[in-house]
Amino acid sequence: KKDHILYYKTGTHWNHWGAYIGYLDLFRRIKKDFPSLKIMQESDFNIVPKVSADVDIASALGIDAYKVLPEKELTYDEFEVKEPTAEGTHTFVNKEKRIETFDYVSSNPANKLKAVFYADSQFLRMNWYAAESFSRMLNIYSGYGRDYDLPYMAETIIDYKPDILVIETGERFLSRLLNMEVPEDLAMLFSSMTFLFVFMPLVMAVYFLSKKEIRNYVLLIASIIFYAWGEPRYLAIMIITILVNY
């Protein structure tokens, strides 16, 4: 903030510098769980000033910013990847729901991870270089103010088989997270129908029908299955930890 303006003066979005700061914070958090994740450095970009400003606030006030303001006030640095490896395909999935996707594929063999980002327009300011960190990256975008429709996109997300799923929204639309339905295909929650009416009754039946001396083992196996359902990636680590601690 001391060196650069992070938001457009005439809009509600962060500019390229603001997006890069947000990108660094987000990807450093992801890297804690995925140490192999590549993080783009400032030196990986050509940073070029261009007349290119977000003007949604000005437009809402009935002001044509490009006619009223001097060029200097509409000039911001833009980030261009020096050696891009990712190419993207833009698709309008559902115009009525205003759902679009940006599907990126990287030619860099060092990238092994796949990711899905269900995000708002803020992520559009970084998606092309965020994709440089993955073998494949799908950015699902919902139009202004729309709730995220995870049930509608669940099949797409599951077929993509991502290692990482990130759901991002700006503070003014935090209600999206409260209104969001998580399909049972993506997670078996304690409150889900699958858990309440299938998994839990089945485990309880096996538990009470088993001999007392093996009931703890029944619970152990059920716990491992429950954990594996939601996070199979770390199943081997969990089993090894159990064996070592035991």
One Martini backbone bead per residue (centre of mass of N, CA, C, O) as a GRO file, in nm:
protein
  246
    1LYS     BB    1   0.055   0.065  -0.016
    2LYS     BB    2   0.307   0.254  -0.022
    3ASP     BB    3   0.366   0.195  -0.349
    4HIS     BB    4   0.051   0.115  -0.414
    5ILE     BB    5  -0.236   0.100  -0.569
    6LEU     BB    6  -0.507  -0.150  -0.525
    7TYR     BB    7  -0.735   0.032  -0.645
    8TYR     BB    8  -0.974   0.160  -0.818
    9LYS     BB    9  -1.111   0.478  -0.821
   10THR     BB   10  -1.377   0.384  -1.020
   11GLY     BB   11  -1.394   0.103  -0.851
   12THR     BB   12  -1.448  -0.229  -0.685
   13HIS     BB   13  -1.171  -0.326  -0.777
   14TRP     BB   14  -0.885  -0.460  -0.799
   15ASN     BB   15  -0.596  -0.430  -0.916
   16HIS     BB   16  -0.309  -0.582  -1.007
   17TRP     BB   17  -0.175  -0.533  -0.735
   18GLY     BB   18  -0.403  -0.630  -0.554
   19ALA     BB   19  -0.421  -0.913  -0.677
   20TYR     BB   20  -0.131  -1.000  -0.603
   21ILE     BB   21  -0.162  -0.980  -0.299
   22GLY     BB   22  -0.394  -1.186  -0.285
   23TYR     BB   23  -0.242  -1.417  -0.418
   24LEU     BB   24  -0.014  -1.452  -0.211
   25ASP     BB   25  -0.191  -1.516   0.032
   26LEU     BB   26  -0.342  -1.761  -0.085
   27PHE     BB   27  -0.089  -1.936  -0.186
   28ARG     BB   28   0.054  -1.957   0.089
   29ARG     BB   29  -0.170  -2.122   0.219
   30ILE     BB   30  -0.171  -2.360   0.019
   31LYS     BB   31   0.138  -2.439   0.052
   32LYS     BB   32   0.113  -2.572   0.334
   33ASP     BB   33  -0.033  -2.833   0.189
   34PHE     BB   34   0.140  -2.764  -0.098
   35PRO     BB   35   0.475  -2.742  -0.141
   36SER     BB   36   0.487  -2.760  -0.473
   37LEU     BB   37   0.381  -2.491  -0.512
   38LYS     BB   38   0.371  -2.236  -0.733
   39ILE     BB   39   0.498  -1.896  -0.707
   40MET     BB   40   0.461  -1.597  -0.829
   41GLN     BB   41   0.681  -1.353  -0.918
   42GLU     BB   42   0.756  -1.037  -1.001
   43SER     BB   43   0.980  -1.140  -1.214
   44ASP     BB   44   0.750  -1.294  -1.402
   45PHE     BB   45   0.686  -0.996  -1.495
   46ASN     BB   46   0.536  -0.761  -1.697
   47ILE     BB   47   0.511  -0.415  -1.604
   48VAL     BB   48   0.245  -0.220  -1.751
   49PRO     BB   49   0.127   0.077  -1.838
   50LYS     BB   50  -0.234   0.140  -1.864
   51VAL     BB   51  -0.536   0.220  -2.013
   52SER     BB   52  -0.710   0.056  -1.739
   53ALA     BB   53  -1.029   0.078  -1.594
   54ASP     BB   54  -1.245   0.048  -1.344
   55VAL     BB   55  -1.609   0.187  -1.374
   56ASP     BB   56  -1.864   0.108  -1.192
   57ILE     BB   57  -1.902   0.353  -1.009
   58ALA     BB   58  -1.918   0.572  -1.223
   59SER     BB   59  -2.158   0.446  -1.377
   60ALA     BB   60  -2.360   0.452  -1.134
   61LEU     BB   61  -2.328   0.785  -1.142
   62GLY     BB   62  -2.319   0.872  -1.456
   63ILE     BB   63  -2.007   0.838  -1.537
   64ASP     BB   64  -1.767   0.906  -1.790
   65ALA     BB   65  -1.449   0.847  -1.721
   66TYR     BB   66  -1.312   0.866  -2.015
   67LYS     BB   67  -1.417   1.173  -2.048
   68VAL     BB   68  -1.353   1.322  -1.766
   69LEU     BB   69  -1.084   1.194  -1.721
   70PRO     BB   70  -0.768   1.173  -1.712
   71GLU     BB   71  -0.542   0.947  -1.821
   72LYS     BB   72  -0.381   0.921  -1.555
   73GLU     BB   73  -0.642   0.818  -1.383
   74LEU     BB   74  -0.652   0.544  -1.595
   75THR     BB   75  -0.363   0.446  -1.507
   76TYR     BB   76  -0.229   0.108  -1.493
   77ASP     BB   77  -0.086  -0.162  -1.391
   78GLU     BB   78   0.014  -0.454  -1.579
   79PHE     BB   79   0.016  -0.809  -1.588
   80GLU     BB   80   0.272  -1.001  -1.760
   81VAL     BB   81   0.370  -1.295  -1.862
   82LYS     BB   82   0.670  -1.381  -1.982
   83GLU     BB   83   0.631  -1.726  -1.963
   84PRO     BB   84   0.381  -1.879  -2.076
   85THR     BB   85   0.193  -2.210  -2.019
   86ALA     BB   86  -0.104  -2.111  -2.017
   87GLU     BB   87  -0.423  -2.212  -2.153
   88GLY     BB   88  -0.750  -2.078  -2.233
   89THR     BB   89  -1.109  -2.153  -2.190
   90HIS     BB   90  -1.409  -1.990  -2.275
   91THR     BB   91  -1.735  -2.048  -2.103
   92PHE     BB   92  -2.085  -2.054  -2.138
   93VAL     BB   93  -2.283  -2.240  -1.937
   94ASN     BB   94  -2.503  -2.016  -1.806
   95LYS     BB   95  -2.677  -1.733  -1.878
   96GLU     BB   96  -2.900  -1.721  -1.662
   97LYS     BB   97  -2.685  -1.778  -1.418
   98ARG     BB   98  -2.405  -1.659  -1.489
   99ILE     BB   99  -2.205  -1.898  -1.595
  100GLU     BB  100  -1.850  -1.935  -1.604
  101THR     BB  101  -1.551  -2.060  -1.774
  102PHE     BB  102  -1.190  -2.122  -1.702
  103ASP     BB  103  -0.978  -2.335  -1.889
  104TYR     BB  104  -0.661  -2.450  -1.785
  105VAL     BB  105  -0.346  -2.536  -1.955
  106SER     BB  106  -0.031  -2.671  -1.885
  107SER     BB  107   0.307  -2.731  -2.023
  108ASN     BB  108   0.426  -2.778  -1.742
  109PRO     BB  109   0.563  -3.068  -1.600
  110ALA     BB  110   0.589  -2.961  -1.294
  111ASN     BB  111   0.286  -2.959  -1.299
  112LYS     BB  112   0.046  -3.159  -1.092
  113LEU     BB  113  -0.184  -2.989  -1.014
  114LYS     BB  114  -0.535  -2.951  -0.941
  115ALA     BB  115  -0.788  -2.683  -0.987
  116VAL     BB  116  -1.067  -2.513  -0.819
  117PHE     BB  117  -1.232  -2.189  -0.878
  118TYR     BB  118  -1.488  -2.043  -0.699
  119ALA     BB  119  -1.557  -1.715  -0.825
  120ASP     BB  120  -1.524  -1.391  -0.863
  121SER     BB  121  -1.414  -1.097  -1.017
  122GLN     BB  122  -1.144  -1.083  -0.861
  123PHE     BB  123  -1.010  -1.343  -0.994
  124LEU     BB  124  -0.985  -1.224  -1.288
  125ARG     BB  125  -0.707  -1.061  -1.198
  126MET     BB  126  -0.542  -1.378  -1.179
  127ASN     BB  127  -0.603  -1.646  -1.342
  128TRP     BB  128  -0.370  -1.655  -1.564
  129TYR     BB  129  -0.138  -1.693  -1.330
  130ALA     BB  130  -0.253  -1.910  -1.146
  131ALA     BB  131  -0.232  -2.134  -1.374
  132GLU     BB  132   0.092  -2.167  -1.349
  133SER     BB  133   0.054  -2.386  -1.089
  134PHE     BB  134  -0.094  -2.586  -1.296
  135SER     BB  135  -0.200  -2.830  -1.504
  136ARG     BB  136  -0.497  -2.758  -1.400
  137MET     BB  137  -0.757  -2.491  -1.429
  138LEU     BB  138  -1.071  -2.399  -1.278
  139ASN     BB  139  -1.280  -2.114  -1.343
  140ILE     BB  140  -1.560  -2.021  -1.166
  141TYR     BB  141  -1.814  -1.784  -1.274
  142SER     BB  142  -2.020  -1.542  -1.119
  143GLY     BB  143  -2.222  -1.308  -1.146
  144TYR     BB  144  -2.337  -1.035  -1.024
  145GLY     BB  145  -2.477  -1.137  -0.708
  146ARG     BB  146  -2.459  -1.433  -0.738
  147ASP     BB  147  -2.502  -1.729  -0.639
  148TYR     BB  148  -2.361  -2.028  -0.564
  149ASP     BB  149  -2.391  -2.331  -0.779
  150LEU     BB  150  -2.293  -2.627  -0.679
  151PRO     BB  151  -2.499  -2.837  -0.779
  152TYR     BB  152  -2.468  -2.757  -1.084
  153MET     BB  153  -2.128  -2.801  -1.067
  154ALA     BB  154  -2.054  -3.081  -0.943
  155GLU     BB  155  -1.989  -3.263  -1.187
  156THR     BB  156  -1.759  -3.093  -1.294
  157ILE     BB  157  -1.578  -3.107  -1.043
  158ILE     BB  158  -1.556  -3.417  -1.019
  159ASP     BB  159  -1.442  -3.470  -1.309
  160TYR     BB  160  -1.178  -3.297  -1.256
  161LYS     BB  161  -1.019  -3.385  -1.001
  162PRO     BB  162  -0.925  -3.208  -0.765
  163ASP     BB  163  -0.691  -3.112  -0.520
  164ILE     BB  164  -0.828  -2.820  -0.532
  165LEU     BB  165  -1.077  -2.621  -0.345
  166VAL     BB  166  -1.198  -2.288  -0.410
  167ILE     BB  167  -1.387  -2.039  -0.225
  168GLU     BB  168  -1.466  -1.709  -0.349
  169THR     BB  169  -1.542  -1.388  -0.182
  170GLY     BB  170  -1.659  -1.100  -0.119
  171GLU     BB  171  -1.770  -0.923   0.150
  172ARG     BB  172  -2.047  -0.821   0.015
  173PHE     BB  173  -2.095  -1.163  -0.047
  174LEU     BB  174  -2.116  -1.356   0.215
  175SER     BB  175  -2.405  -1.478   0.173
  176ARG     BB  176  -2.319  -1.705  -0.015
  177LEU     BB  177  -2.219  -1.900   0.212
  178LEU     BB  178  -2.501  -1.926   0.352
  179ASN     BB  179  -2.656  -2.019   0.072
  180MET     BB  180  -2.481  -2.258   0.029
  181GLU     BB  181  -2.480  -2.565  -0.137
  182VAL     BB  182  -2.357  -2.889  -0.048
  183PRO     BB  183  -2.298  -3.152  -0.205
  184GLU     BB  184  -2.267  -3.488  -0.128
  185ASP     BB  185  -2.045  -3.543  -0.346
  186LEU     BB  186  -1.834  -3.340  -0.190
  187ALA     BB  187  -1.975  -3.402   0.104
  188MET     BB  188  -1.986  -3.558   0.435
  189LEU     BB  189  -2.190  -3.446   0.658
  190PHE     BB  190  -2.346  -3.455   0.962
  191SER     BB  191  -2.615  -3.317   0.809
  192SER     BB  192  -2.642  -3.527   0.606
  193MET     BB  193  -2.823  -3.774   0.459
  194THR     BB  194  -2.600  -3.984   0.438
  195PHE     BB  195  -2.523  -3.984   0.739
  196LEU     BB  196  -2.807  -4.007   0.891
  197PHE     BB  197  -2.942  -4.257   0.684
  198VAL     BB  198  -2.669  -4.444   0.640
  199PHE     BB  199  -2.400  -4.440   0.793
  200MET     BB  200  -2.486  -4.432   1.095
  201PRO     BB  201  -2.683  -4.678   1.102
  202LEU     BB  202  -2.474  -4.883   0.999
  203VAL     BB  203  -2.266  -4.850   1.226
  204MET     BB  204  -2.457  -4.912   1.463
  205ALA     BB  205  -2.535  -5.196   1.375
  206VAL     BB  206  -2.249  -5.316   1.372
  207TYR     BB  207  -2.175  -5.246   1.662
  208PHE     BB  208  -2.417  -5.405   1.816
  209LEU     BB  209  -2.350  -5.686   1.657
  210SER     BB  210  -2.094  -5.689   1.792
  211LYS     BB  211  -1.847  -5.764   1.973
  212LYS     BB  212  -1.707  -5.603   2.234
  213GLU     BB  213  -1.395  -5.651   2.149
  214ILE     BB  214  -1.459  -5.503   1.840
  215ARG     BB  215  -1.596  -5.217   1.853
  216ASN     BB  216  -1.351  -5.026   1.828
  217TYR     BB  217  -1.280  -5.122   1.539
  218VAL     BB  218  -1.537  -5.029   1.406
  219LEU     BB  219  -1.494  -4.726   1.468
  220LEU     BB  220  -1.224  -4.699   1.330
  221ILE     BB  221  -1.315  -4.776   1.042
  222ALA     BB  222  -1.542  -4.564   1.021
  223SER     BB  223  -1.355  -4.316   1.055
  224ILE     BB  224  -1.179  -4.367   0.807
  225ILE     BB  225  -1.408  -4.356   0.600
  226PHE     BB  226  -1.504  -4.072   0.665
  227TYR     BB  227  -1.237  -3.931   0.603
  228ALA     BB  228  -1.195  -4.042   0.309
  229TRP     BB  229  -1.443  -3.908   0.183
  230GLY     BB  230  -1.325  -3.604   0.224
  231GLU     BB  231  -0.982  -3.694   0.255
  232PRO     BB  232  -0.791  -3.913   0.080
  233ARG     BB  233  -0.500  -3.793   0.060
  234TYR     BB  234  -0.445  -3.848   0.399
  235LEU     BB  235  -0.483  -4.151   0.472
  236ALA     BB  236  -0.197  -4.268   0.504
  237ILE     BB  237  -0.106  -4.073   0.726
  238MET     BB  238  -0.324  -4.153   0.931
  239ILE     BB  239  -0.251  -4.454   0.957
  240ILE     BB  240   0.041  -4.416   1.044
  241THR     BB  241  -0.024  -4.249   1.298
  242ILE     BB  242  -0.189  -4.463   1.441
  243LEU     BB  243   0.031  -4.686   1.453
  244VAL     BB  244   0.245  -4.523   1.605
  245ASN     BB  245   0.074  -4.439   1.853
  246TYR     BB  246  -0.016  -4.741   1.925
   0.00000   0.00000   0.00000
